[in-house]
PDB file of C-alpha atoms and ligand atoms in Angstrom:
ATOM      1  CA  MET A 248      -6.521 -32.931  -5.968  1.00 68.00           C
ATOM      2  CA  ASN A 249      -4.925 -31.201  -8.751  1.00 81.00           C
ATOM      3  CA  LYS A 250      -1.225 -30.912  -8.214  1.00 86.00           C
ATOM      4  CA  GLY A 251       1.800 -29.335  -9.232  1.00 90.00           C
ATOM      5  CA  ASN A 252       0.635 -26.038 -10.677  1.00 97.00           C
ATOM      6  CA  ILE A 253       3.321 -23.640 -11.151  1.00 98.00           C
ATOM      7  CA  ILE A 254       2.602 -19.963 -10.164  1.00 98.00           C
ATOM      8  CA  ASP A 255       3.928 -17.894 -13.050  1.00 98.00           C
ATOM      9  CA  GLY A 256       5.684 -14.928 -11.000  1.00 98.00           C
ATOM     10  CA  LYS A 257       6.449 -13.431 -14.403  1.00 98.00           C
ATOM     11  CA  LYS A 258       3.243 -13.483 -16.070  1.00 98.00           C
ATOM     12  CA  LEU A 259       1.561 -12.311 -13.209  1.00 98.00           C
ATOM     13  CA  SER A 260       4.111  -9.277 -12.487  1.00 98.00           C
ATOM     14  CA  GLN A 261       3.631  -8.447 -16.133  1.00 98.00           C
ATOM     15  CA  GLU A 262       0.050  -8.439 -15.976  1.00 98.00           C
ATOM     16  CA  THR A 263       0.284  -6.127 -12.808  1.00 98.00           C
ATOM     17  CA  ARG A 264       2.857  -3.659 -14.338  1.00 98.00           C
ATOM     18  CA  ILE A 265       0.566  -2.860 -17.287  1.00 98.00           C
ATOM     19  CA  ARG A 266      -2.103  -1.615 -14.350  1.00 98.00           C
ATOM     20  CA  LEU A 267       0.816  -0.018 -12.409  1.00 98.00           C
ATOM     21  CA  LYS A 268       2.046   1.701 -16.025  1.00 98.00           C
ATOM     22  CA  GLU A 269      -1.509   3.485 -16.168  1.00 98.00           C
ATOM     23  CA  GLN A 270      -1.640   4.676 -12.507  1.00 98.00           C
ATOM     24  CA  ALA A 271       1.699   6.165 -13.328  1.00 98.00           C
ATOM     25  CA  GLU A 272       0.371   8.026 -16.514  1.00 98.00           C
ATOM     26  CA  LYS A 273      -2.306   9.443 -14.482  1.00 98.00           C
ATOM     27  CA  PHE A 274       0.073  10.768 -12.074  1.00 98.00           C
ATOM     28  CA  GLU A 275       2.230  12.154 -14.671  1.00 98.00           C
ATOM     29  CA  ALA A 276      -0.872  13.817 -16.325  1.00 98.00           C
ATOM     30  CA  GLU A 277      -2.230  14.990 -13.191  1.00 97.00           C
ATOM     31  CA  CYS A 278       0.956  16.496 -11.465  1.00 97.00           C
ATOM     32  CA  GLY A 279       3.188  17.537 -14.722  1.00 97.00           C
ATOM     33  CA  ARG A 280       6.107  15.052 -13.076  1.00 98.00           C
ATOM     34  CA  LYS A 281       7.357  11.536 -13.714  1.00 98.00           C
ATOM     35  CA  ILE A 282       6.896   9.624 -10.298  1.00 98.00           C
ATOM     36  CA  GLY A 283      10.627   9.365  -9.497  1.00 98.00           C
ATOM     37  CA  LEU A 284      12.248   6.286  -7.406  1.00 98.00           C
ATOM     38  CA  ALA A 285      15.929   6.726  -6.020  1.00 98.00           C
ATOM     39  CA  VAL A 286      18.372   3.591  -6.061  1.00 98.00           C
ATOM     40  CA  VAL A 287      21.344   3.700  -3.969  1.00 98.00           C
ATOM     41  CA  LEU A 288      24.049   1.059  -4.440  1.00 98.00           C
ATOM     42  CA  VAL A 289      27.077   0.914  -2.507  1.00 98.00           C
ATOM     43  CA  GLY A 290      30.058  -0.872  -3.366  1.00 98.00           C
ATOM     44  CA  GLU A 291      30.463  -4.060  -5.954  1.00 97.00           C
ATOM     45  CA  ASN A 292      28.211  -6.771  -4.828  1.00 96.00           C
ATOM     46  CA  PRO A 293      27.294  -8.834  -8.045  1.00 93.00           C
ATOM     47  CA  ALA A 294      24.160  -9.708  -6.737  1.00 92.00           C
ATOM     48  CA  SER A 295      23.399  -6.334  -5.717  1.00 96.00           C
ATOM     49  CA  LYS A 296      24.276  -4.823  -9.043  1.00 97.00           C
ATOM     50  CA  ILE A 297      21.878  -7.200 -10.886  1.00 94.00           C
ATOM     51  CA  TYR A 298      18.997  -6.490  -8.531  1.00 95.00           C
ATOM     52  CA  VAL A 299      19.085  -2.774  -9.005  1.00 97.00           C
ATOM     53  CA  SER A 300      19.784  -2.996 -12.598  1.00 97.00           C
ATOM     54  CA  ASN A 301      16.390  -4.834 -12.677  1.00 96.00           C
ATOM     55  CA  LYS A 302      14.914  -2.530 -10.548  1.00 97.00           C
ATOM     56  CA  ILE A 303      15.798   0.381 -12.825  1.00 98.00           C
ATOM     57  CA  LYS A 304      14.236  -1.402 -15.987  1.00 98.00           C
ATOM     58  CA  ALA A 305      11.252  -1.832 -14.155  1.00 98.00           C
ATOM     59  CA  CYS A 306      10.983   1.543 -13.888  1.00 98.00           C
ATOM     60  CA  GLU A 307      11.110   2.212 -17.421  1.00 98.00           C
ATOM     61  CA  GLU A 308       8.667  -0.478 -18.060  1.00 98.00           C
ATOM     62  CA  VAL A 309       6.322   1.152 -15.786  1.00 98.00           C
ATOM     63  CA  GLY A 310       6.969   4.806 -16.581  1.00 98.00           C
ATOM     64  CA  LEU A 311       8.868   5.921 -13.383  1.00 98.00           C
ATOM     65  CA  LYS A 312      11.994   8.348 -13.627  1.00 98.00           C
ATOM     66  CA  SER A 313      14.602   6.570 -11.938  1.00 98.00           C
ATOM     67  CA  PHE A 314      17.718   7.960 -10.078  1.00 98.00           C
ATOM     68  CA  ALA A 315      20.692   5.714  -9.610  1.00 98.00           C
ATOM     69  CA  TYR A 316      23.377   6.466  -7.008  1.00 98.00           C
ATOM     70  CA  TYR A 317      26.447   4.147  -7.189  1.00 98.00           C
ATOM     71  CA  LEU A 318      28.809   4.830  -4.372  1.00 98.00           C
ATOM     72  CA  PRO A 319      32.136   3.150  -3.775  1.00 98.00           C
ATOM     73  CA  GLU A 320      32.713   0.543  -1.291  1.00 97.00           C
ATOM     74  CA  THR A 321      35.040   3.320   0.408  1.00 96.00           C
ATOM     75  CA  ALA A 322      32.169   5.604   1.154  1.00 98.00           C
ATOM     76  CA  SER A 323      31.480   6.408   4.816  1.00 98.00           C
ATOM     77  CA  LYS A 324      28.240   5.946   6.640  1.00 98.00           C
ATOM     78  CA  GLN A 325      27.952   9.964   6.745  1.00 98.00           C
ATOM     79  CA  ASP A 326      28.675   9.950   2.970  1.00 98.00           C
ATOM     80  CA  ILE A 327      25.277   7.762   2.335  1.00 98.00           C
ATOM     81  CA  LEU A 328      23.452   9.443   5.422  1.00 98.00           C
ATOM     82  CA  ASN A 329      23.925  12.984   3.598  1.00 98.00           C
ATOM     83  CA  LEU A 330      22.947  11.163   0.199  1.00 98.00           C
ATOM     84  CA  VAL A 331      19.899   9.802   2.178  1.00 98.00           C
ATOM     85  CA  GLU A 332      19.032  13.567   3.585  1.00 98.00           C
ATOM     86  CA  ALA A 333      19.008  15.088   0.064  1.00 98.00           C
ATOM     87  CA  LEU A 334      16.892  12.529  -1.324  1.00 98.00           C
ATOM     88  CA  ASN A 335      14.748  13.011   1.601  1.00 98.00           C
ATOM     89  CA  ASP A 336      14.334  16.892   0.586  1.00 98.00           C
ATOM     90  CA  ASP A 337      14.033  16.623  -3.007  1.00 98.00           C
ATOM     91  CA  ASN A 338      10.380  16.821  -4.412  1.00 97.00           C
ATOM     92  CA  SER A 339      11.392  14.926  -7.373  1.00 97.00           C
ATOM     93  CA  VAL A 340      11.818  11.506  -5.738  1.00 98.00           C
ATOM     94  CA  ASP A 341       9.059   9.429  -4.273  1.00 98.00           C
ATOM     95  CA  GLY A 342      10.841   6.857  -3.263  1.00 98.00           C
ATOM     96  CA  ILE A 343      14.164   5.599  -1.601  1.00 98.00           C
ATOM     97  CA  LEU A 344      15.669   2.225  -1.892  1.00 98.00           C
ATOM     98  CA  VAL A 345      19.248   1.584  -0.501  1.00 98.00           C
ATOM     99  CA  GLN A 346      19.946  -1.741  -1.737  1.00 98.00           C
ATOM    100  CA  LEU A 347      21.137  -4.097   0.989  1.00 97.00           C
ATOM    101  CA  PRO A 348      23.446  -5.380   2.178  1.00 96.00           C
ATOM    102  CA  LEU A 349      25.830  -2.588   2.524  1.00 98.00           C
ATOM    103  CA  PRO A 350      29.166  -3.185   2.797  1.00 97.00           C
ATOM    104  CA  ASN A 351      29.343  -2.473   6.516  1.00 97.00           C
ATOM    105  CA  LYS A 352      26.316  -3.972   7.494  1.00 96.00           C
ATOM    106  CA  ALA A 353      26.764  -2.653  11.025  1.00 97.00           C
ATOM    107  CA  ASP A 354      25.657   0.828   9.274  1.00 97.00           C
ATOM    108  CA  GLU A 355      22.540  -0.774   7.567  1.00 97.00           C
ATOM    109  CA  LYS A 356      20.212  -0.070  10.824  1.00 96.00           C
ATOM    110  CA  GLU A 357      21.221   3.936  11.074  1.00 98.00           C
ATOM    111  CA  ILE A 358      21.345   4.383   7.416  1.00 98.00           C
ATOM    112  CA  LEU A 359      17.910   2.498   6.978  1.00 97.00           C
ATOM    113  CA  ALA A 360      16.079   4.873   9.596  1.00 98.00           C
ATOM    114  CA  ARG A 361      17.015   7.839   8.397  1.00 98.00           C
ATOM    115  CA  VAL A 362      14.807   7.335   5.035  1.00 98.00           C
ATOM    116  CA  SER A 363      11.891   9.474   5.460  1.00 98.00           C
ATOM    117  CA  PRO A 364       8.871   6.966   6.396  1.00 98.00           C
ATOM    118  CA  LYS A 365       6.839   8.327   3.495  1.00 98.00           C
ATOM    119  CA  LYS A 366       9.430   7.619   0.893  1.00 98.00           C
ATOM    120  CA  ASP A 367      10.712   4.014   2.289  1.00 98.00           C
ATOM    121  CA  VAL A 368       9.193   2.192  -0.384  1.00 98.00           C
ATOM    122  CA  ASP A 369      10.808  -1.025   1.113  1.00 98.00           C
ATOM    123  CA  GLY A 370       8.952  -0.787   3.826  1.00 98.00           C
ATOM    124  CA  PHE A 371      11.884  -1.582   6.189  1.00 97.00           C
ATOM    125  CA  HIS A 372      11.553   1.941   8.530  1.00 97.00           C
ATOM    126  CA  ALA A 373      10.365   1.041  12.224  1.00 97.00           C
ATOM    127  CA  VAL A 374       7.458   3.318  11.389  1.00 98.00           C
ATOM    128  CA  ASN A 375       6.338   1.031   8.407  1.00 98.00           C
ATOM    129  CA  ALA A 376       6.853  -2.062   9.918  1.00 97.00           C
ATOM    130  CA  GLY A 377       5.140  -0.870  12.937  1.00 97.00           C
ATOM    131  CA  ASN A 378       2.198  -0.016  10.920  1.00 97.00           C
ATOM    132  CA  LEU A 379       2.161  -3.430   9.595  1.00 97.00           C
ATOM    133  CA  LEU A 380       2.457  -4.640  13.013  1.00 97.00           C
ATOM    134  CA  LEU A 381      -0.961  -2.582  13.929  1.00 97.00           C
ATOM    135  CA  GLY A 382      -2.763  -3.425  10.929  1.00 94.00           C
ATOM    136  CA  ASN A 383      -2.536  -0.188   9.271  1.00 95.00           C
ATOM    137  CA  ASP A 384      -2.368   1.122   5.884  1.00 93.00           C
ATOM    138  CA  SER A 385       1.456   1.275   5.472  1.00 92.00           C
ATOM    139  CA  LEU A 386       4.281   0.841   2.979  1.00 97.00           C
ATOM    140  CA  SER A 387       5.150  -2.968   3.340  1.00 97.00           C
ATOM    141  CA  ALA A 388       8.158  -4.829   2.010  1.00 98.00           C
ATOM    142  CA  CYS A 389       8.045  -5.889  -1.384  1.00 98.00           C
ATOM    143  CA  THR A 390       8.800  -9.077  -0.997  1.00 98.00           C
ATOM    144  CA  PRO A 391       6.335 -10.333   1.499  1.00 98.00           C
ATOM    145  CA  SER A 392       3.732  -8.192  -0.565  1.00 98.00           C
ATOM    146  CA  GLY A 393       4.498 -10.021  -3.722  1.00 98.00           C
ATOM    147  CA  ILE A 394       3.978 -13.336  -1.817  1.00 98.00           C
ATOM    148  CA  ILE A 395       0.880 -12.676  -1.095  1.00 98.00           C
ATOM    149  CA  GLU A 396      -0.293 -11.676  -4.604  1.00 98.00           C
ATOM    150  CA  LEU A 397       1.200 -14.711  -5.640  1.00 98.00           C
ATOM    151  CA  ILE A 398      -1.065 -16.912  -3.293  1.00 98.00           C
ATOM    152  CA  LYS A 399      -4.084 -14.651  -4.157  1.00 98.00           C
ATOM    153  CA  SER A 400      -3.456 -15.477  -7.680  1.00 98.00           C
ATOM    154  CA  THR A 401      -4.349 -19.091  -7.259  1.00 98.00           C
ATOM    155  CA  GLY A 402      -7.931 -18.490  -6.652  1.00 98.00           C
ATOM    156  CA  CYS A 403      -7.110 -20.205  -3.062  1.00 97.00           C
ATOM    157  CA  GLU A 404      -8.509 -18.335   0.264  1.00 98.00           C
ATOM    158  CA  ILE A 405      -5.911 -17.555   2.783  1.00 98.00           C
ATOM    159  CA  ALA A 406      -8.563 -16.894   5.767  1.00 98.00           C
ATOM    160  CA  GLY A 407      -8.515 -20.112   8.146  1.00 98.00           C
ATOM    161  CA  LYS A 408      -5.555 -21.388   6.546  1.00 98.00           C
ATOM    162  CA  HIS A 409      -2.495 -22.894   8.350  1.00 98.00           C
ATOM    163  CA  ALA A 410       0.573 -20.576   6.989  1.00 99.00           C
ATOM    164  CA  VAL A 411       4.219 -21.615   8.199  1.00 99.00           C
ATOM    165  CA  VAL A 412       7.025 -19.268   7.115  1.00 99.00           C
ATOM    166  CA  LEU A 413      10.179 -20.462   7.517  1.00 98.00           C
ATOM    167  CA  GLY A 414      12.516 -17.871   8.583  1.00 98.00           C
ATOM    168  CA  ARG A 415      12.459 -14.841  10.825  1.00 98.00           C
ATOM    169  CA  SER A 416      14.341 -12.235   8.738  1.00 97.00           C
ATOM    170  CA  ASN A 417      13.074  -8.493   9.035  1.00 96.00           C
ATOM    171  CA  ILE A 418      12.815  -8.115   5.226  1.00 95.00           C
ATOM    172  CA  VAL A 419      10.882 -11.299   4.554  1.00 98.00           C
ATOM    173  CA  GLY A 420       9.894 -13.830   7.324  1.00 98.00           C
ATOM    174  CA  LYS A 421       8.339 -11.413   9.979  1.00 98.00           C
ATOM    175  CA  PRO A 422       6.602  -9.020   7.527  1.00 98.00           C
ATOM    176  CA  ALA A 423       5.461 -12.077   5.468  1.00 98.00           C
ATOM    177  CA  ALA A 424       4.088 -13.817   8.795  1.00 98.00           C
ATOM    178  CA  MET A 425       2.539 -10.397   9.543  1.00 98.00           C
ATOM    179  CA  LEU A 426       0.736  -9.851   6.462  1.00 98.00           C
ATOM    180  CA  LEU A 427      -0.597 -13.387   6.511  1.00 98.00           C
ATOM    181  CA  LEU A 428      -2.262 -12.596   9.578  1.00 98.00           C
ATOM    182  CA  GLN A 429      -3.757  -9.645   8.419  1.00 97.00           C
ATOM    183  CA  ASN A 430      -5.316 -11.625   5.526  1.00 98.00           C
ATOM    184  CA  ASP A 431      -6.778 -14.069   8.563  1.00 98.00           C
ATOM    185  CA  ALA A 432      -4.031 -17.169   8.219  1.00 98.00           C
ATOM    186  CA  THR A 433      -3.268 -18.862  11.376  1.00 98.00           C
ATOM    187  CA  VAL A 434       0.325 -18.169  11.224  1.00 98.00           C
ATOM    188  CA  THR A 435       3.825 -20.032  12.842  1.00 98.00           C
ATOM    189  CA  ILE A 436       6.886 -18.776  12.249  1.00 98.00           C
ATOM    190  CA  CYS A 437       9.759 -21.507  12.320  1.00 98.00           C
ATOM    191  CA  HIS A 438      13.533 -20.613  12.394  1.00 98.00           C
ATOM    192  CA  SER A 439      16.813 -21.954  13.197  1.00 96.00           C
ATOM    193  CA  LYS A 440      16.275 -22.797  16.832  1.00 98.00           C
ATOM    194  CA  THR A 441      13.061 -24.497  15.952  1.00 98.00           C
ATOM    195  CA  LYS A 442      12.761 -28.071  17.248  1.00 98.00           C
ATOM    196  CA  ASN A 443      11.645 -30.440  14.422  1.00 97.00           C
ATOM    197  CA  PRO A 444      10.592 -27.821  11.700  1.00 97.00           C
ATOM    198  CA  ALA A 445       9.492 -30.498   9.446  1.00 98.00           C
ATOM    199  CA  GLN A 446       6.792 -31.948  11.628  1.00 98.00           C
ATOM    200  CA  ILE A 447       5.519 -28.269  11.807  1.00 98.00           C
ATOM    201  CA  THR A 448       5.952 -27.589   7.843  1.00 98.00           C
ATOM    202  CA  SER A 449       3.857 -30.667   7.117  1.00 98.00           C
ATOM    203  CA  GLN A 450       0.982 -29.356   8.813  1.00 98.00           C
ATOM    204  CA  ALA A 451       1.038 -25.998   6.619  1.00 98.00           C
ATOM    205  CA  ASP A 452      -1.706 -25.488   3.954  1.00 98.00           C
ATOM    206  CA  ILE A 453       0.530 -22.412   3.048  1.00 99.00           C
ATOM    207  CA  LEU A 454       4.480 -22.676   3.166  1.00 99.00           C
ATOM    208  CA  VAL A 455       6.384 -19.970   2.757  1.00 99.00           C
ATOM    209  CA  VAL A 456      10.010 -20.859   2.652  1.00 98.00           C
ATOM    210  CA  ALA A 457      12.773 -17.933   3.301  1.00 98.00           C
ATOM    211  CA  ILE A 458      16.061 -19.406   5.039  1.00 98.00           C
ATOM    212  CA  GLY A 459      18.731 -18.869   1.950  1.00 97.00           C
ATOM    213  CA  ARG A 460      19.538 -22.653   2.072  1.00 97.00           C
ATOM    214  CA  LYS A 461      19.855 -24.706  -1.278  1.00 98.00           C
ATOM    215  CA  GLU A 462      16.757 -26.930  -1.661  1.00 98.00           C
ATOM    216  CA  PHE A 463      16.264 -27.449   2.040  1.00 98.00           C
ATOM    217  CA  VAL A 464      12.500 -28.172   2.052  1.00 98.00           C
ATOM    218  CA  LYS A 465      12.347 -31.758   0.885  1.00 98.00           C
ATOM    219  CA  SER A 466       8.750 -33.037  -0.092  1.00 98.00           C
ATOM    220  CA  ASP A 467       8.566 -35.135   3.340  1.00 98.00           C
ATOM    221  CA  MET A 468       8.388 -31.681   4.874  1.00 98.00           C
ATOM    222  CA  VAL A 469       4.996 -30.771   2.886  1.00 98.00           C
ATOM    223  CA  LYS A 470       1.301 -31.852   3.223  1.00 98.00           C
ATOM    224  CA  GLU A 471      -0.348 -32.964   0.228  1.00 98.00           C
ATOM    225  CA  GLY A 472      -1.869 -30.321  -1.958  1.00 98.00           C
ATOM    226  CA  ALA A 473       0.084 -27.502  -0.109  1.00 98.00           C
ATOM    227  CA  ILE A 474       0.537 -23.868  -1.467  1.00 98.00           C
ATOM    228  CA  VAL A 475       4.501 -23.532  -1.381  1.00 98.00           C
ATOM    229  CA  ILE A 476       6.264 -20.254  -1.926  1.00 98.00           C
ATOM    230  CA  ASP A 477      10.138 -20.591  -2.449  1.00 98.00           C
ATOM    231  CA  VAL A 478      11.807 -17.225  -1.749  1.00 98.00           C
ATOM    232  CA  GLY A 479      15.249 -18.889  -2.158  1.00 97.00           C
ATOM    233  CA  MET A 480      17.464 -17.197  -4.347  1.00 95.00           C
ATOM    234  CA  ASN A 481      21.062 -19.576  -3.872  1.00 96.00           C
ATOM    235  CA  ARG A 482      23.683 -19.129  -6.531  1.00 92.00           C
ATOM    236  CA  ASP A 483      25.805 -22.471  -7.135  1.00 94.00           C
ATOM    237  CA  ASN A 484      27.783 -22.190  -9.898  1.00 93.00           C
ATOM    238  CA  ASP A 485      26.196 -19.827 -11.927  1.00 89.00           C
ATOM    239  CA  LYS A 486      22.756 -21.504 -11.610  1.00 94.00           C
ATOM    240  CA  LEU A 487      20.040 -20.149  -9.352  1.00 95.00           C
ATOM    241  CA  TYR A 488      18.642 -22.795  -6.775  1.00 97.00           C
ATOM    242  CA  GLY A 489      15.437 -22.143  -4.367  1.00 98.00           C
ATOM    243  CA  ASP A 490      15.390 -22.992  -0.654  1.00 98.00           C
ATOM    244  CA  VAL A 491      13.169 -25.537  -2.151  1.00 98.00           C
ATOM    245  CA  ALA A 492      13.363 -29.157  -3.826  1.00 98.00           C
ATOM    246  CA  PHE A 493      11.311 -27.954  -6.599  1.00 98.00           C
ATOM    247  CA  GLU A 494      11.321 -31.159  -8.871  1.00 97.00           C
ATOM    248  CA  GLU A 495      10.005 -33.288  -5.733  1.00 97.00           C
ATOM    249  CA  VAL A 496       7.627 -30.937  -4.010  1.00 98.00           C
ATOM    250  CA  ALA A 497       6.031 -29.820  -6.849  1.00 98.00           C
ATOM    251  CA  LYS A 498       4.572 -33.671  -6.999  1.00 97.00           C
ATOM    252  CA  LYS A 499       2.701 -32.957  -3.505  1.00 97.00           C
ATOM    253  CA  ALA A 500       2.030 -29.077  -3.340  1.00 98.00           C
ATOM    254  CA  SER A 501      -1.254 -27.869  -5.390  1.00 98.00           C
ATOM    255  CA  TYR A 502       0.675 -24.788  -6.157  1.00 98.00           C
ATOM    256  CA  ILE A 503       4.471 -23.904  -6.245  1.00 98.00           C
ATOM    257  CA  THR A 504       6.542 -20.912  -7.207  1.00 98.00           C
ATOM    258  CA  PRO A 505       9.453 -21.937  -9.401  1.00 98.00           C
ATOM    259  CA  VAL A 506      12.790 -20.348  -8.955  1.00 98.00           C
ATOM    260  CA  PRO A 507      13.532 -18.413 -10.934  1.00 96.00           C
ATOM    261  CA  GLY A 508      10.207 -16.658 -12.161  1.00 97.00           C
ATOM    262  CA  GLY A 509       8.381 -16.835  -8.857  1.00 98.00           C
ATOM    263  CA  VAL A 510       8.709 -14.234  -6.211  1.00 98.00           C
ATOM    264  CA  GLY A 511      11.550 -12.208  -7.656  1.00 96.00           C
ATOM    265  CA  PRO A 512       9.930 -10.793 -10.488  1.00 96.00           C
ATOM    266  CA  MET A 513       6.923  -9.778  -8.056  1.00 98.00           C
ATOM    267  CA  THR A 514       9.364  -8.373  -5.601  1.00 98.00           C
ATOM    268  CA  ILE A 515      10.387  -5.900  -7.805  1.00 98.00           C
ATOM    269  CA  THR A 516       6.594  -5.148  -9.268  1.00 98.00           C
ATOM    270  CA  MET A 517       5.464  -4.442  -5.448  1.00 98.00           C
ATOM    271  CA  LEU A 518       8.609  -2.149  -5.468  1.00 98.00           C
ATOM    272  CA  MET A 519       7.265  -0.284  -8.313  1.00 98.00           C
ATOM    273  CA  SER A 520       3.807  -0.264  -6.817  1.00 98.00           C
ATOM    274  CA  ASN A 521       4.753   1.063  -3.589  1.00 98.00           C
ATOM    275  CA  THR A 522       6.784   3.889  -4.931  1.00 98.00           C
ATOM    276  CA  ILE A 523       3.555   4.951  -6.992  1.00 98.00           C
ATOM    277  CA  LYS A 524       1.424   4.394  -3.651  1.00 98.00           C
ATOM    278  CA  ALA A 525       4.299   6.784  -1.763  1.00 98.00           C
ATOM    279  CA  ALA A 526       4.012   9.568  -4.639  1.00 98.00           C
ATOM    280  CA  MET A 527      -0.069   9.352  -4.798  1.00 97.00           C
ATOM    281  CA  SER A 528      -0.107   9.713  -0.680  1.00 94.00           C
ATOM    282  CA  GLY A 529       2.510  12.645  -1.198  1.00 84.00           C
ATOM    283  CA  LYS A 530       0.178  14.591  -3.592  1.00 66.00           C
ATOM    284  CA  ARG A 531      -2.654  14.674  -0.962  1.00 45.00           C
TER     285      ARG A 531
HETATM  286  N1  GUN B1366      18.360  -7.368  -0.642  1.00 66.88           N
HETATM  287  C1  GUN B1366      18.007  -8.357  -1.143  1.00 66.88           C
HETATM  288  N2  GUN B1366      16.737  -7.938  -0.860  1.00 66.88           N
HETATM  289  C2  GUN B1366      16.376  -6.654  -0.992  1.00 66.88           C
HETATM  290  C3  GUN B1366      15.047  -6.023  -1.082  1.00 66.88           C
HETATM  291  O1  GUN B1366      13.922  -6.196  -1.269  1.00 66.88           O
HETATM  292  N3  GUN B1366      15.450  -4.366  -0.667  1.00 66.88           N
HETATM  293  C4  GUN B1366      16.812  -3.872  -0.652  1.00 66.88           C
HETATM  294  N4  GUN B1366      16.909  -2.446  -0.390  1.00 66.88           N
HETATM  295  N5  GUN B1366      17.741  -4.275  -0.730  1.00 66.88           N
HETATM  296  C5  GUN B1366      17.063  -6.057  -0.669  1.00 66.88           C
END
């Protein structure tokens, strides 16, 4: 078996963005305006600032109009809700993204619930999460959608494979499991209370790791020939590390995503894709 193939998320992302740009241009020609994405950043979280700036750059690349709103750390829940409501009513805005985490984490649920499900390009609203669960067409969360595209890019079939998702967050683990299920994988979710996760991960044909712990997955946790998708973004001394010990796991995996350059670029590309999808649905 061919081992250690690196799934190039940057390349897949660039190829996908070319197609998205064509769709965005077609929309503009037909509707007389650019597709618009509003990005809301509250406070000064350094990682969030980088993500937001990358999202705005991606809009330029694909030909979307970005509306950036920077609110101070001191912004109240009501200030944020007022902005979200104004964006819900703004016809030039097709997608709304509130960058997480918010300085006041306790406000997140209510604020995300207020984003119109039609403009919820993060796929975090209960309506979109519920539609994903039901297998209905929906705006689904960007990182999990990117994960599916990365797996498909290997040419390997997902149907019938045992996919193990390490992590059960609402942003990655749960929606990734649902999308894998929608693609006919047999899905197991492992989390912090799972007994002996290594025994389960080592049976995975497809292993998705999203637990936020630097190089947690070592080669003895991985099956020979598995496809390994590393969602981790762990910063240590200004260097970025995945949740997977890349060097040793690459020797065993058939395909593996690097960090950086794997899942990250595809997440933002799927955000562009969702924004175009939201705009097209709004047109009908
Ligand atoms: N913070 C970390 N990941 C994400 C994401 O996908 N969307 C938003 N809005 N915030 C995030």
